[in-house]
Every structure is written in C-alpha cells, then in structure tokens.
C-alpha cells in the first residue's frame, strides 16, 4: 500500500513519493560544491539509537552527551519530549560535528543524515509485517542529484547502513504510535522522565535499575539487565517502557 491521496496532498512541493525499487540519481561526496551544506540551518531530531551511537563515538557517558550536545524540548502540547542535536552558533547553525572536510562522527552519524535525500515512514501491516514508505526530497541547495549515480531506496538504505537504525526506530514507534497515543493519552510528569531515562540515558538507567527504579525485580534479574550491552539494554528499555506507559 502506497501513500494515500491525503498523504500526497500534504507533501511539500520539493518531495515526491518513491517506491523502494524505483531508480533515482544521487550521490554525495566531497567533490560537490554543496558538500556539507545539508549539515547547516537545520533542526536535527535525535532518536534513542542516534544518541546511543553518537555518545559512543564521542566517548562520553549518555548523561554527559545529553548535557553537552542535546536540546530537550518538553512541552505540554506534545505527547513526548523531543530531543534535538545542539547546533553551533556560527551564524549558520552548523552541526557540532561538521568540518570543511566532512563529518567527524561519520561512522556513527544519525539516521536522518544517512537516509537523506530520502524520507522513510513505517507501520505494521495487517499481517504483522512492517510496511515501508519512502519520499524523495529534492532541495535546491543539493547538487547531488546532478551526479548520474543510479540508486534505489532499498539499495541506498543498505549502502548507508540504515537497517540497524530502522530496526530500533521501528521498535520505538511501538511507543510513539501506540493506539493510546492516537486516542489522546497524556503522559504524567513522572512518565515523561521515564521516557527520557529509559530511551536516552542508558548509563544512568543502569545505575537507576541497580537502585530499584523497576519495582519487584530480583537481584539476579537486575544483574542480568545491567550486564547487557547498550543495544540489548535499549531493546529491553523500549519494551519495559511500552508496557509501563500503556497498561
């Protein structure tokens, strides 16, 4: 199932729907005169897996990374807090990790950077499978479309290492797009703090679990959880939080 007519009507003028195997031409490299322009004048929302990878790349704890590199917007008008990468005050709102030579955290760059110039949305189909939908974003400043390098959405996502990012983002979507959220559920202040702790601050989460933040957890279970690697802990945290928020 593709995008509906209602979806198409709300797409910006510079975007169009794209089937996963429909070819398009695009390439990004340092030889382009627009190189790194897409790393400026933007609001870069961060997913939990983005933060996991970036804080690992910087060598910081999750708490220190959030303090130094993340803006947290927690408005009562929004169901969940939103996290954005802090931009440098250089008159162009540049990414903190971009230089003239490119991205200094390229191996661990956020999913939004990897997927550009595509946009991806997913939902669970009736059969339980994940349905993916793509759009192609053609912004005037980007000259990568002039390179005659043929891509498809499926191959491009594989090449950009997006499978792992998509796996975690789709798991988080089970919280963000839960039926109770669509029905207007409002998180209480304590729940909003749990959202930030469990999804974005894994180092502190280990400490909090040791201190009993999860009630009725046996010492053996506590040790098993805090011994998990970051990816395993994040998967555990997503599932625990989903059950905690949507009883």
XYZ file of N, CA and C in Angstrom:
741
model
N 0.845 -1.187 0.000
C 0.000 0.000 0.000
C 0.880 1.237 0.000
N 0.663 2.153 -0.944
C 1.454 3.365 -1.026
C 0.852 4.481 -0.207
N 1.350 5.702 -0.446
C 0.812 6.857 0.245
C -0.580 7.169 -0.285
N -1.468 7.578 0.614
C -2.830 7.908 0.215
C -2.858 9.268 -0.462
N -3.994 9.598 -1.073
C -4.143 10.908 -1.691
C -4.044 12.012 -0.645
N -4.539 11.737 0.561
C -4.425 12.723 1.642
C -2.964 12.959 2.005
N -2.182 11.865 2.041
C -0.748 11.998 2.321
C -0.070 12.824 1.231
N -0.388 12.520 -0.023
C 0.229 13.214 -1.151
C -0.090 14.703 -1.122
N -1.294 15.030 -0.692
C -1.715 16.429 -0.671
C -0.919 17.249 0.335
N -0.356 16.584 1.340
C 0.380 17.294 2.384
C 1.892 17.247 2.187
N 2.355 16.634 1.108
C 3.792 16.603 0.849
C 4.259 17.979 0.375
N 5.422 18.446 0.855
C 5.969 19.713 0.351
C 6.231 19.636 -1.151
N 6.347 20.799 -1.770
C 6.491 20.862 -3.227
C 7.762 20.182 -3.721
N 8.792 20.124 -2.875
C 10.068 19.558 -3.324
C 10.207 18.075 -2.989
N 9.108 17.419 -2.669
C 9.162 15.988 -2.354
C 8.167 15.227 -3.219
N 8.480 13.948 -3.406
C 7.554 13.080 -4.133
C 7.675 11.667 -3.585
N 6.601 10.899 -3.641
C 6.675 9.513 -3.168
C 7.595 8.690 -4.057
N 8.206 7.684 -3.455
C 9.171 6.865 -4.182
C 9.016 5.415 -3.754
N 8.769 4.540 -4.706
C 8.751 3.109 -4.402
C 10.171 2.645 -4.102
N 10.294 1.604 -3.310
C 11.608 1.179 -2.835
C 12.541 0.743 -3.955
N 11.985 0.316 -5.096
C 12.826 -0.150 -6.201
C 12.792 0.765 -7.419
N 12.222 1.962 -7.262
C 12.215 2.929 -8.358
C 13.558 3.655 -8.406
N 14.239 3.674 -9.543
C 15.569 4.301 -9.599
C 15.505 5.828 -9.538
N 16.534 6.406 -8.938
C 16.749 7.850 -8.965
C 18.255 8.067 -8.997
N 18.691 9.254 -9.381
C 20.130 9.529 -9.449
C 20.525 10.446 -8.302
N 21.553 10.030 -7.571
C 22.031 10.836 -6.444
C 23.371 10.293 -5.967
N 24.228 11.212 -5.543
C 25.484 10.835 -4.899
C 25.965 12.015 -4.063
N 26.516 11.722 -2.894
C 27.055 12.769 -2.024
C 28.541 12.503 -1.804
N 29.376 13.511 -2.070
C 30.816 13.348 -1.886
C 31.468 14.726 -1.795
N 32.721 14.738 -1.392
C 33.427 15.999 -1.140
C 33.701 16.797 -2.405
N 33.517 16.199 -3.568
C 33.744 16.923 -4.814
C 32.606 17.849 -5.198
N 31.482 17.752 -4.517
C 30.335 18.609 -4.819
C 30.514 19.977 -4.167
N 30.094 21.037 -4.871
C 30.243 22.375 -4.295
C 29.263 22.629 -3.151
N 28.292 21.742 -2.991
C 27.338 21.881 -1.885
C 27.712 21.004 -0.691
N 28.879 20.390 -0.728
C 29.282 19.438 0.313
C 29.160 20.062 1.703
N 28.461 19.405 2.593
C 28.165 19.758 3.995
C 27.108 20.857 4.137
N 26.553 21.361 3.035
C 25.505 22.378 3.172
C 24.279 21.817 3.889
N 24.028 20.530 3.730
C 22.873 19.917 4.391
C 23.105 19.735 5.886
N 24.312 20.058 6.361
C 24.644 19.935 7.783
C 24.468 21.256 8.519
N 23.797 22.203 7.877
C 23.640 23.537 8.455
C 22.187 23.994 8.314
N 21.824 24.935 9.172
C 20.477 25.518 9.128
C 19.402 24.435 9.162
N 19.504 23.568 10.142
C 18.516 22.503 10.253
C 18.230 22.192 11.713
N 17.075 21.597 11.946
C 16.739 21.032 13.247
C 16.856 19.522 13.116
N 17.818 18.946 13.800
C 18.080 17.519 13.663
C 17.546 16.782 14.890
N 16.371 16.186 14.735
C 15.789 15.400 15.818
C 16.583 14.115 16.005
N 16.758 13.715 17.248
C 17.559 12.540 17.574
C 16.682 11.417 18.115
N 16.889 10.232 17.590
C 16.215 9.043 18.097
C 17.073 8.431 19.207
N 16.503 7.525 19.992
C 17.311 6.858 21.020
C 18.553 6.165 20.454
N 18.414 5.519 19.299
C 19.582 4.834 18.734
C 20.612 5.834 18.216
N 20.161 6.994 17.722
C 21.102 8.048 17.339
C 21.977 8.433 18.526
N 21.342 8.651 19.670
C 22.083 9.070 20.863
C 23.034 7.973 21.312
N 22.579 6.731 21.259
C 23.448 5.609 21.625
C 24.727 5.631 20.789
N 24.586 5.793 19.488
C 25.752 5.753 18.606
C 26.628 6.998 18.764
N 26.012 8.156 18.881
C 26.784 9.394 18.969
C 27.556 9.497 20.278
N 26.935 9.114 21.362
C 27.660 9.228 22.635
C 28.803 8.211 22.672
N 28.628 7.088 21.996
C 29.724 6.118 21.886
C 30.858 6.700 21.047
N 30.510 7.401 19.973
C 31.526 7.998 19.104
C 32.309 9.088 19.824
N 31.640 9.830 20.698
C 32.307 10.919 21.417
C 33.052 10.434 22.651
N 32.763 9.218 23.103
C 33.402 8.702 24.303
C 32.807 9.241 25.585
N 31.674 9.928 25.483
C 31.022 10.496 26.659
C 30.017 9.514 27.249
N 29.699 9.707 28.512
C 28.579 8.974 29.084
C 27.300 9.514 28.462
N 26.229 8.753 28.572
C 24.970 9.217 27.990
C 24.510 10.517 28.647
N 24.686 10.644 29.955
C 24.277 11.871 30.648
C 25.096 13.066 30.182
N 26.407 12.884 30.041
C 27.261 13.982 29.584
C 26.955 14.354 28.138
N 26.675 13.355 27.313
C 26.336 13.664 25.922
C 25.058 14.489 25.854
N 24.052 14.098 26.623
C 22.797 14.855 26.631
C 23.029 16.285 27.097
N 23.896 16.453 28.080
C 24.154 17.790 28.616
C 24.878 18.678 27.613
N 25.833 18.126 26.886
C 26.686 18.935 26.023
C 26.167 19.077 24.592
N 25.407 18.102 24.111
C 25.087 18.097 22.684
C 23.599 18.044 22.350
N 22.743 18.040 23.349
C 21.324 17.821 23.065
C 20.457 18.911 23.690
N 19.485 19.364 22.916
C 18.444 20.255 23.415
C 17.189 19.415 23.622
N 16.646 19.450 24.824
C 15.431 18.695 25.138
C 14.264 19.666 25.219
N 13.293 19.472 24.359
C 12.076 20.280 24.382
C 10.955 19.429 24.968
N 10.427 19.873 26.080
C 9.385 19.105 26.768
C 8.185 20.016 26.979
N 7.324 20.032 25.991
C 6.155 20.904 26.012
C 4.904 20.113 26.366
N 4.026 20.722 27.127
C 2.765 20.065 27.469
C 1.899 19.842 26.240
N 2.187 20.572 25.162
C 1.410 20.423 23.930
C 1.812 19.179 23.142
N 2.940 18.579 23.504
C 3.441 17.394 22.811
C 3.303 16.174 23.712
N 2.982 15.040 23.107
C 2.814 13.819 23.900
C 4.125 13.387 24.538
N 5.219 13.493 23.789
C 6.519 13.048 24.278
C 7.533 14.193 24.199
N 8.557 14.169 25.051
C 9.666 15.117 24.881
C 10.338 14.908 23.528
N 10.889 15.984 22.982
C 11.617 15.916 21.716
C 13.072 16.299 21.964
N 13.984 15.579 21.329
C 15.411 15.832 21.509
C 16.034 16.224 20.180
N 16.833 17.298 20.214
C 17.481 17.812 19.010
C 18.973 17.972 19.260
N 19.759 17.764 18.213
C 21.193 17.983 18.311
C 21.472 19.479 18.407
N 22.305 19.862 19.363
C 22.690 21.263 19.508
C 23.515 21.704 18.305
N 23.188 22.863 17.760
C 23.931 23.406 16.633
C 24.894 24.498 17.104
N 25.965 24.689 16.350
C 26.986 25.676 16.695
C 26.481 27.077 16.353
N 26.747 28.027 17.223
C 26.338 29.412 16.994
C 27.377 30.113 16.118
N 27.373 29.744 14.828
C 28.345 30.314 13.889
C 27.677 31.154 12.811
N 26.419 31.503 13.049
C 25.676 32.278 12.068
C 24.990 31.426 11.023
N 25.320 30.127 11.008
C 24.712 29.220 10.033
C 24.102 27.997 10.712
N 24.079 28.017 12.037
C 23.519 26.890 12.796
C 24.073 25.564 12.297
N 25.408 25.465 12.289
C 26.065 24.263 11.777
C 26.043 23.142 12.807
N 26.038 21.923 12.308
C 26.140 20.758 13.176
C 27.452 20.817 13.952
N 27.401 20.397 15.203
C 28.590 20.429 16.053
C 29.681 19.484 15.564
N 29.333 18.549 14.685
C 30.295 17.538 14.258
C 30.745 17.703 12.811
N 30.398 18.822 12.173
C 30.786 19.009 10.779
C 31.994 19.932 10.679
N 32.902 19.594 9.767
C 34.049 20.435 9.440
C 34.086 20.593 7.925
N 35.030 21.378 7.440
C 35.166 21.552 5.991
C 35.469 20.225 5.303
N 36.091 19.304 6.045
C 36.444 18.001 5.477
C 35.306 16.990 5.570
N 34.229 17.365 6.248
C 33.099 16.454 6.366
C 32.728 16.170 7.807
N 32.074 15.048 8.019
C 31.528 14.682 9.324
C 32.585 13.967 10.168
N 32.784 14.448 11.391
C 33.791 13.843 12.271
C 33.271 12.598 12.984
N 31.969 12.344 12.898
C 31.395 11.131 13.508
C 30.682 10.311 12.428
N 31.258 10.303 11.240
C 30.575 9.731 10.073
C 30.115 8.296 10.308
N 30.943 7.474 10.927
C 30.571 6.073 11.150
C 29.362 5.945 12.063
N 29.129 6.953 12.890
C 28.030 6.898 13.860
C 27.039 8.039 13.662
N 26.987 8.603 12.468
C 26.092 9.727 12.191
C 24.631 9.304 12.359
N 23.758 10.259 12.681
C 22.347 9.931 12.908
C 21.659 9.347 11.681
N 20.557 8.678 11.941
C 19.798 8.065 10.864
C 19.284 9.073 9.854
N 18.883 10.269 10.317
C 18.371 11.290 9.398
C 19.445 11.727 8.410
N 20.703 11.748 8.846
C 21.809 12.108 7.951
C 22.050 10.999 6.933
N 21.928 9.771 7.377
C 22.164 8.632 6.495
C 21.098 8.536 5.403
N 19.855 8.756 5.767
C 18.760 8.500 4.836
C 18.595 9.616 3.803
N 19.057 10.835 4.115
C 18.916 11.953 3.178
C 19.555 11.605 1.829
N 18.871 11.869 0.711
C 17.700 12.719 0.491
C 16.365 11.975 0.506
N 16.324 10.863 1.174
C 15.066 10.136 1.297
C 14.414 10.444 2.635
N 13.136 10.189 2.703
C 12.414 10.153 3.960
C 11.743 8.801 4.054
N 11.691 8.248 5.250
C 11.111 6.915 5.430
C 10.056 6.948 6.517
N 8.946 6.288 6.255
C 7.916 6.074 7.268
C 7.587 4.590 7.276
N 7.192 4.089 8.431
C 6.866 2.665 8.527
C 5.634 2.479 9.392
N 4.958 1.375 9.156
C 3.839 0.987 10.007
C 3.680 -0.517 9.917
N 3.030 -1.079 10.927
C 2.790 -2.516 10.936
C 1.567 -2.824 10.078
N 1.750 -3.716 9.119
C 0.648 -4.108 8.259
C -0.278 -5.093 8.940
N -1.364 -5.422 8.262
C -2.360 -6.333 8.829
C -1.775 -7.707 9.117
N -0.763 -8.099 8.334
C -0.145 -9.412 8.520
C 0.941 -9.404 9.588
N 1.215 -8.214 10.159
C 2.257 -8.109 11.171
C 3.593 -7.674 10.619
N 3.715 -7.638 9.288
C 4.955 -7.187 8.667
C 5.057 -5.662 8.737
N 6.276 -5.162 8.624
C 6.494 -3.720 8.605
C 6.380 -3.203 7.179
N 5.479 -2.254 6.970
C 5.323 -1.623 5.666
C 6.159 -0.348 5.636
N 6.975 -0.203 4.602
C 7.830 0.965 4.463
C 7.333 1.850 3.326
N 7.406 3.158 3.549
C 7.068 4.128 2.519
C 8.190 5.155 2.450
N 8.536 5.561 1.241
C 9.637 6.498 1.051
C 9.170 7.728 0.284
N 9.847 8.833 0.554
C 9.718 10.023 -0.276
C 11.123 10.454 -0.684
N 11.207 11.148 -1.807
C 12.468 11.711 -2.284
C 12.401 13.220 -2.105
N 13.408 13.779 -1.431
C 13.442 15.209 -1.113
C 14.495 15.874 -1.996
N 14.074 16.775 -2.850
C 14.992 17.455 -3.768
C 15.049 18.939 -3.414
N 16.026 19.289 -2.580
C 16.172 20.672 -2.139
C 17.112 21.429 -3.075
N 16.850 22.727 -3.281
C 17.631 23.500 -4.259
C 19.133 23.521 -3.981
N 19.516 23.492 -2.699
C 20.942 23.603 -2.379
C 21.715 22.322 -2.675
N 21.009 21.206 -2.865
C 21.679 19.914 -3.032
C 21.944 19.635 -4.505
N 23.226 19.487 -4.846
C 23.619 19.209 -6.226
C 23.961 17.740 -6.448
N 23.703 16.930 -5.442
C 23.992 15.506 -5.570
C 23.146 14.809 -6.616
N 22.010 15.436 -6.966
C 21.139 14.828 -7.974
C 21.715 14.977 -9.381
N 22.700 15.869 -9.535
C 23.307 16.064 -10.852
C 24.272 14.941 -11.204
N 24.765 14.236 -10.178
C 25.623 13.078 -10.432
C 24.775 11.934 -10.983
N 25.218 11.338 -12.027
C 24.442 10.270 -12.660
C 24.753 8.914 -12.029
N 24.574 8.854 -10.722
C 24.747 7.601 -9.986
C 23.355 7.077 -9.657
N 23.006 5.947 -10.233
C 21.657 5.413 -10.075
C 21.518 4.690 -8.737
N 20.447 5.021 -8.034
C 20.148 4.432 -6.736
C 18.709 3.916 -6.748
N 18.403 3.067 -5.783
C 17.021 2.789 -5.401
C 16.946 2.982 -3.893
N 15.766 3.204 -3.376
C 15.624 3.406 -1.933
C 16.155 2.203 -1.164
N 15.845 1.020 -1.641
C 16.274 -0.191 -0.946
C 17.799 -0.296 -0.918
N 18.440 -0.108 -2.067
C 19.901 -0.219 -2.133
C 20.585 0.923 -1.394
N 20.018 2.113 -1.496
C 20.615 3.270 -0.828
C 20.608 3.082 0.688
N 19.500 2.595 1.223
C 19.414 2.377 2.668
C 20.403 1.311 3.131
N 20.578 0.280 2.333
C 21.571 -0.746 2.662
C 22.973 -0.152 2.656
N 23.271 0.633 1.628
C 24.594 1.229 1.480
C 24.910 2.198 2.618
N 23.889 2.873 3.132
C 24.085 3.858 4.192
C 24.013 3.258 5.597
N 23.892 1.944 5.684
C 23.884 1.295 6.991
C 22.655 1.593 7.823
N 21.506 1.683 7.165
C 20.292 2.096 7.867
C 19.500 0.953 8.491
N 19.817 -0.274 8.171
C 18.989 -1.377 8.656
C 18.924 -1.410 10.180
N 20.063 -1.223 10.832
C 20.080 -1.260 12.295
C 19.331 -0.060 12.871
N 19.496 1.094 12.255
C 18.763 2.279 12.702
C 17.261 2.055 12.552
N 16.851 1.523 11.411
C 15.429 1.277 11.183
C 14.871 0.268 12.174
N 15.675 -0.728 12.504
C 15.214 -1.755 13.450
C 14.868 -1.131 14.799
N 15.751 -0.288 15.301
C 15.488 0.348 16.592
C 14.380 1.391 16.491
N 14.373 2.158 15.407
C 13.340 3.184 15.257
C 11.951 2.570 15.157
N 11.849 1.431 14.493
C 10.553 0.770 14.388
C 10.097 0.248 15.753
N 11.051 -0.181 16.577
C 10.702 -0.608 17.937
C 10.181 0.576 18.752
N 10.863 1.713 18.655
C 10.433 2.904 19.383
C 9.065 3.373 18.892
N 8.783 3.143 17.616
C 7.484 3.540 17.063
C 6.332 2.828 17.757
N 6.599 1.666 18.358
C 5.539 0.965 19.091
C 5.093 1.770 20.305
N 5.924 2.708 20.741
C 5.560 3.638 21.816
C 4.982 4.922 21.230
N 5.709 5.518 20.295
C 5.308 6.819 19.758
C 3.977 6.768 19.021
N 3.677 5.613 18.398
C 2.455 5.492 17.599
C 1.454 4.529 18.227
N 1.573 4.331 19.518
C 0.665 3.413 20.205
C -0.781 3.906 20.072
N -1.745 2.991 19.953
C -3.150 3.409 19.835
C -3.611 4.355 20.940
N -3.086 4.189 22.157
C -3.488 5.093 23.236
C -2.979 6.515 22.993
N -1.825 6.640 22.336
C -1.309 7.967 21.985
C -2.225 8.608 20.950
N -2.622 7.826 19.964
C -3.519 8.349 18.932
C -4.877 8.720 19.506
N -5.226 8.108 20.630
C -6.507 8.414 21.277
C -6.398 9.582 22.247
N -5.205 10.182 22.328
C -5.058 11.390 23.133
C -4.434 11.213 24.494
N -3.782 10.072 24.745
C -3.149 9.859 26.046
C -2.139 10.963 26.345
N -2.175 11.474 27.569
C -1.229 12.481 28.034
C -0.324 11.851 29.089
N 0.973 11.985 28.917
C 1.906 11.430 29.891
C 1.979 12.322 31.121
N 2.047 11.690 32.267
C 2.264 12.410 33.510
C 3.742 12.800 33.612
N 4.074 13.808 34.436
C 5.480 14.235 34.555
C 6.433 13.084 34.857
N 6.033 12.172 35.740
C 6.899 11.034 36.059
C 7.124 10.161 34.831
N 6.089 9.984 34.027
C 6.210 9.164 32.825
C 7.116 9.829 31.794
N 7.082 11.143 31.721
C 7.946 11.861 30.784
C 9.411 11.702 31.184
N 9.671 11.691 32.484
C 11.035 11.474 32.955
C 11.490 10.045 32.672
N 10.584 9.091 32.819
C 10.923 7.703 32.491
C 11.230 7.562 31.004
N 10.491 8.268 30.172
C 10.723 8.248 28.724
C 12.151 8.675 28.411
N 12.599 9.760 29.011
C 13.955 10.253 28.769
C 15.004 9.310 29.346
N 14.751 8.813 30.539
C 15.717 7.932 31.198
C 15.884 6.621 30.448
N 14.789 5.963 30.133
C 14.860 4.618 29.564
C 15.309 4.619 28.103
N 14.983 5.656 27.367
C 15.315 5.643 25.943
C 16.604 6.378 25.603
N 16.993 7.363 26.412
C 18.103 8.223 26.007
C 19.292 8.248 26.971
N 19.122 7.795 28.182
C 20.195 7.939 29.176
C 20.549 6.570 29.755
N 21.086 5.704 28.904
C 21.278 4.305 29.274
C 22.293 4.110 30.392
N 23.324 4.940 30.442
C 24.306 4.787 31.520
C 23.658 5.059 32.882
N 22.863 6.112 32.946
C 22.164 6.404 34.204
C 21.095 5.360 34.477
N 20.499 4.818 33.413
C 19.482 3.785 33.596
C 20.063 2.576 34.316
N 21.274 2.181 33.948
C 21.906 1.053 34.642
C 22.009 1.328 36.146
N 22.397 2.553 36.485
C 22.525 2.924 37.898
C 21.160 2.908 38.577
N 20.157 3.448 37.891
C 18.813 3.520 38.470
C 18.206 2.128 38.641
N 18.485 1.232 37.698
C 17.976 -0.138 37.838
C 18.617 -0.808 39.046
N 19.908 -0.577 39.233
C 20.587 -1.115 40.416
C 19.977 -0.554 41.691
N 19.477 0.681 41.612
C 18.885 1.327 42.782
C 17.415 1.038 42.975
N 16.814 0.240 42.068
C 15.436 -0.182 42.272
C 14.384 0.602 41.527
N 14.741 1.264 40.411
C 13.744 2.029 39.668
C 12.652 1.127 39.099
N 12.994 -0.152 38.865
C 11.994 -1.123 38.421
C 11.594 -1.960 39.634
N 10.391 -1.781 40.144
C 9.991 -2.499 41.365
C 9.868 -4.004 41.137
N 10.030 -4.749 42.226
C 9.836 -6.206 42.228
C 10.810 -6.943 41.310
N 11.963 -6.365 41.071
C 12.960 -7.020 40.237
C 13.957 -7.737 41.144
N 14.165 -9.013 40.913
C 15.070 -9.779 41.758
C 16.513 -9.350 41.524
N 17.389 -9.553 42.506
C 18.801 -9.199 42.313
C 19.423 -9.868 41.092
N 19.038 -11.119 40.832
C 19.583 -11.815 39.667
C 19.122 -11.131 38.380
N 17.839 -10.768 38.330
C 17.308 -10.094 37.144
C 17.964 -8.733 36.953
N 18.189 -8.023 38.049
C 18.865 -6.722 37.974
C 20.248 -6.884 37.360
N 20.986 -7.868 37.833
C 22.341 -8.089 37.329
C 22.327 -8.457 35.851
N 21.346 -9.252 35.454
C 21.244 -9.632 34.044
C 20.994 -8.414 33.160
N 20.143 -7.515 33.626
C 19.797 -6.338 32.819
C 20.966 -5.371 32.724
N 21.589 -5.056 33.858
C 22.654 -4.051 33.824
C 23.914 -4.586 33.145
N 23.983 -5.916 32.944
C 25.132 -6.506 32.255
C 24.959 -6.507 30.736
N 23.779 -6.141 30.262
C 23.526 -6.126 28.825
C 24.369 -5.050 28.149
N 24.723 -5.274 26.872
C 25.377 -4.200 26.132
C 24.343 -3.124 25.809
N 24.791 -2.015 25.257
C 23.895 -0.880 25.051
C 22.706 -1.230 24.160
N 22.966 -1.952 23.073
C 21.877 -2.297 22.159
C 20.851 -3.199 22.842
N 21.322 -4.188 23.580
C 20.410 -5.087 24.286
C 19.630 -4.339 25.359
N 20.316 -3.439 26.054
C 19.651 -2.667 27.103
C 18.582 -1.757 26.512
N 18.868 -1.151 25.367
C 17.879 -0.279 24.739
C 16.643 -1.068 24.320
N 16.835 -2.253 23.768
C 15.684 -3.081 23.399
C 14.864 -3.448 24.633
N 15.546 -3.795 25.718
C 14.849 -4.082 26.975
C 14.081 -2.850 27.450
N 14.730 -1.686 27.386
C 14.126 -0.452 27.881
C 12.887 -0.069 27.074
N 12.955 -0.252 25.762
C 11.807 0.073 24.911
C 10.604 -0.780 25.302
N 10.831 -2.075 25.448
C 9.725 -2.976 25.763
C 9.187 -2.716 27.165
N 10.083 -2.486 28.139
C 9.621 -2.212 29.507
C 8.806 -0.924 29.541
N 9.293 0.108 28.859
C 8.600 1.393 28.865
C 7.241 1.288 28.183
N 7.176 0.546 27.098
C 5.891 0.372 26.404
C 4.863 -0.254 27.335
N 5.280 -1.277 28.070
C 4.355 -1.927 28.991
C 4.002 -1.020 30.169
N 4.967 -0.214 30.607
C 4.729 0.688 31.744
C 3.776 1.823 31.374
N 3.908 2.358 30.176
C 3.093 3.504 29.777
C 1.686 3.107 29.347
N 1.570 1.907 28.791
C 0.287 1.519 28.203
C -0.219 0.235 28.850
N -0.596 0.343 30.087
C -1.074 -0.818 30.844
C -2.420 -1.263 30.284
